[in-house]
């Protein structure tokens, strides 16, 4: 099992996954309210090139709140097939 390392990265450096099938615009306000009340408890998962694997709505909510940095976990140990499966499982 790999060690989880949470780092903080600028929201401007995160790249939304171009084929993200979810359109969660209606959830952004609820997620923003959750982040405001409870702070960030679930980091955004990204690949080695800063492309979001999971957490698109959290990024939109963070931007709405004016956050400049967000916690991320880099999933550099996953293959492309594993990333695809993880995206499906997370949705």
mmCIF file of C-alpha atoms in Angstrom:
data_model
loop_
_atom_site.group_PDB
_atom_site.id
_atom_site.type_symbol
_atom_site.label_atom_id
_atom_site.label_comp_id
_atom_site.label_asym_id
_atom_site.label_seq_id
_atom_site.Cartn_x
_atom_site.Cartn_y
_atom_site.Cartn_z
ATOM 1 C CA UNK A 1 0.000 0.000 0.000
ATOM 2 C CA UNK A 2 1.362 3.412 -0.912
ATOM 3 C CA UNK A 3 1.635 6.284 1.532
ATOM 4 C CA UNK A 4 -0.991 8.949 0.994
ATOM 5 C CA UNK A 5 0.485 12.389 0.638
ATOM 6 C CA UNK A 6 -1.803 15.374 0.619
ATOM 7 C CA UNK A 7 -0.424 18.510 -0.943
ATOM 8 C CA UNK A 8 -1.948 21.888 -1.665
ATOM 9 C CA UNK A 9 -1.998 23.137 -5.235
ATOM 10 C CA UNK A 10 -3.296 26.260 -6.928
ATOM 11 C CA UNK A 11 -6.771 25.847 -8.403
ATOM 12 C CA UNK A 12 -5.400 27.416 -11.585
ATOM 13 C CA UNK A 13 -3.009 24.499 -12.060
ATOM 14 C CA UNK A 14 -5.730 21.836 -11.984
ATOM 15 C CA UNK A 15 -6.938 20.570 -15.340
ATOM 16 C CA UNK A 16 -10.500 19.219 -15.621
ATOM 17 C CA UNK A 17 -10.726 15.842 -17.333
ATOM 18 C CA UNK A 18 -12.002 16.634 -20.809
ATOM 19 C CA UNK A 19 -14.287 13.580 -20.970
ATOM 20 C CA UNK A 20 -15.834 14.033 -17.549
ATOM 21 C CA UNK A 21 -19.396 12.731 -18.026
ATOM 22 C CA UNK A 22 -20.872 14.376 -14.945
ATOM 23 C CA UNK A 23 -22.471 17.770 -15.087
ATOM 24 C CA UNK A 24 -22.970 18.669 -11.456
ATOM 25 C CA UNK A 25 -23.688 22.364 -11.738
ATOM 26 C CA UNK A 26 -26.682 21.920 -9.415
ATOM 27 C CA UNK A 27 -24.447 20.401 -6.726
ATOM 28 C CA UNK A 28 -21.810 23.157 -6.670
ATOM 29 C CA UNK A 29 -23.691 25.319 -4.135
ATOM 30 C CA UNK A 30 -24.238 22.356 -1.800
ATOM 31 C CA UNK A 31 -20.612 21.282 -2.016
ATOM 32 C CA UNK A 32 -19.472 24.871 -1.469
ATOM 33 C CA UNK A 33 -21.662 25.088 1.640
ATOM 34 C CA UNK A 34 -20.179 21.820 2.891
ATOM 35 C CA UNK A 35 -16.598 23.014 2.335
ATOM 36 C CA UNK A 36 -17.411 26.315 4.047
ATOM 37 C CA UNK A 37 -18.915 24.585 7.077
ATOM 38 C CA UNK A 38 -16.674 21.536 7.421
ATOM 39 C CA UNK A 39 -13.603 22.635 5.433
ATOM 40 C CA UNK A 40 -12.012 20.328 2.879
ATOM 41 C CA UNK A 41 -12.295 16.735 4.116
ATOM 42 C CA UNK A 42 -11.980 14.890 0.784
ATOM 43 C CA UNK A 43 -9.024 15.957 -1.383
ATOM 44 C CA UNK A 44 -9.216 16.175 -5.154
ATOM 45 C CA UNK A 45 -7.475 13.235 -6.841
ATOM 46 C CA UNK A 46 -5.193 14.135 -9.743
ATOM 47 C CA UNK A 47 -2.781 12.372 -12.068
ATOM 48 C CA UNK A 48 0.888 13.259 -12.592
ATOM 49 C CA UNK A 49 -0.069 15.972 -15.095
ATOM 50 C CA UNK A 50 -2.565 17.672 -12.719
ATOM 51 C CA UNK A 51 -5.584 16.319 -14.607
ATOM 52 C CA UNK A 52 -8.483 15.699 -12.237
ATOM 53 C CA UNK A 53 -9.383 12.054 -11.741
ATOM 54 C CA UNK A 54 -12.101 12.767 -9.166
ATOM 55 C CA UNK A 55 -13.250 16.022 -7.637
ATOM 56 C CA UNK A 56 -14.514 18.241 -10.439
ATOM 57 C CA UNK A 57 -17.439 19.527 -8.361
ATOM 58 C CA UNK A 58 -15.134 20.177 -5.383
ATOM 59 C CA UNK A 59 -12.928 22.277 -7.660
ATOM 60 C CA UNK A 60 -15.896 24.319 -8.932
ATOM 61 C CA UNK A 61 -17.131 24.803 -5.356
ATOM 62 C CA UNK A 62 -13.659 25.875 -4.239
ATOM 63 C CA UNK A 63 -13.444 28.444 -6.997
ATOM 64 C CA UNK A 64 -16.904 29.727 -6.061
ATOM 65 C CA UNK A 65 -15.647 30.200 -2.493
ATOM 66 C CA UNK A 66 -12.576 32.030 -3.765
ATOM 67 C CA UNK A 67 -10.111 29.403 -2.571
ATOM 68 C CA UNK A 68 -6.753 29.751 -4.286
ATOM 69 C CA UNK A 69 -5.374 26.383 -3.200
ATOM 70 C CA UNK A 70 -7.013 23.035 -2.568
ATOM 71 C CA UNK A 71 -5.802 19.741 -1.115
ATOM 72 C CA UNK A 72 -4.959 17.065 -3.654
ATOM 73 C CA UNK A 73 -3.656 13.537 -3.725
ATOM 74 C CA UNK A 74 -1.570 12.546 -6.720
ATOM 75 C CA UNK A 75 -2.461 9.075 -7.962
ATOM 76 C CA UNK A 76 0.785 8.580 -9.836
ATOM 77 C CA UNK A 77 0.830 4.858 -9.090
ATOM 78 C CA UNK A 78 -2.272 4.114 -11.183
ATOM 79 C CA UNK A 79 -2.242 2.920 -14.781
ATOM 80 C CA UNK A 80 -4.535 4.547 -17.364
ATOM 81 C CA UNK A 81 -6.898 1.562 -17.054
ATOM 82 C CA UNK A 82 -6.976 1.917 -13.268
ATOM 83 C CA UNK A 83 -7.651 5.651 -13.552
ATOM 84 C CA UNK A 84 -10.553 4.950 -15.895
ATOM 85 C CA UNK A 85 -11.967 2.347 -13.502
ATOM 86 C CA UNK A 86 -11.493 4.690 -10.539
ATOM 87 C CA UNK A 87 -13.382 7.494 -12.283
ATOM 88 C CA UNK A 88 -16.283 5.138 -12.967
ATOM 89 C CA UNK A 89 -16.284 3.772 -9.412
ATOM 90 C CA UNK A 90 -16.221 7.277 -7.919
ATOM 91 C CA UNK A 91 -19.204 8.394 -9.969
#
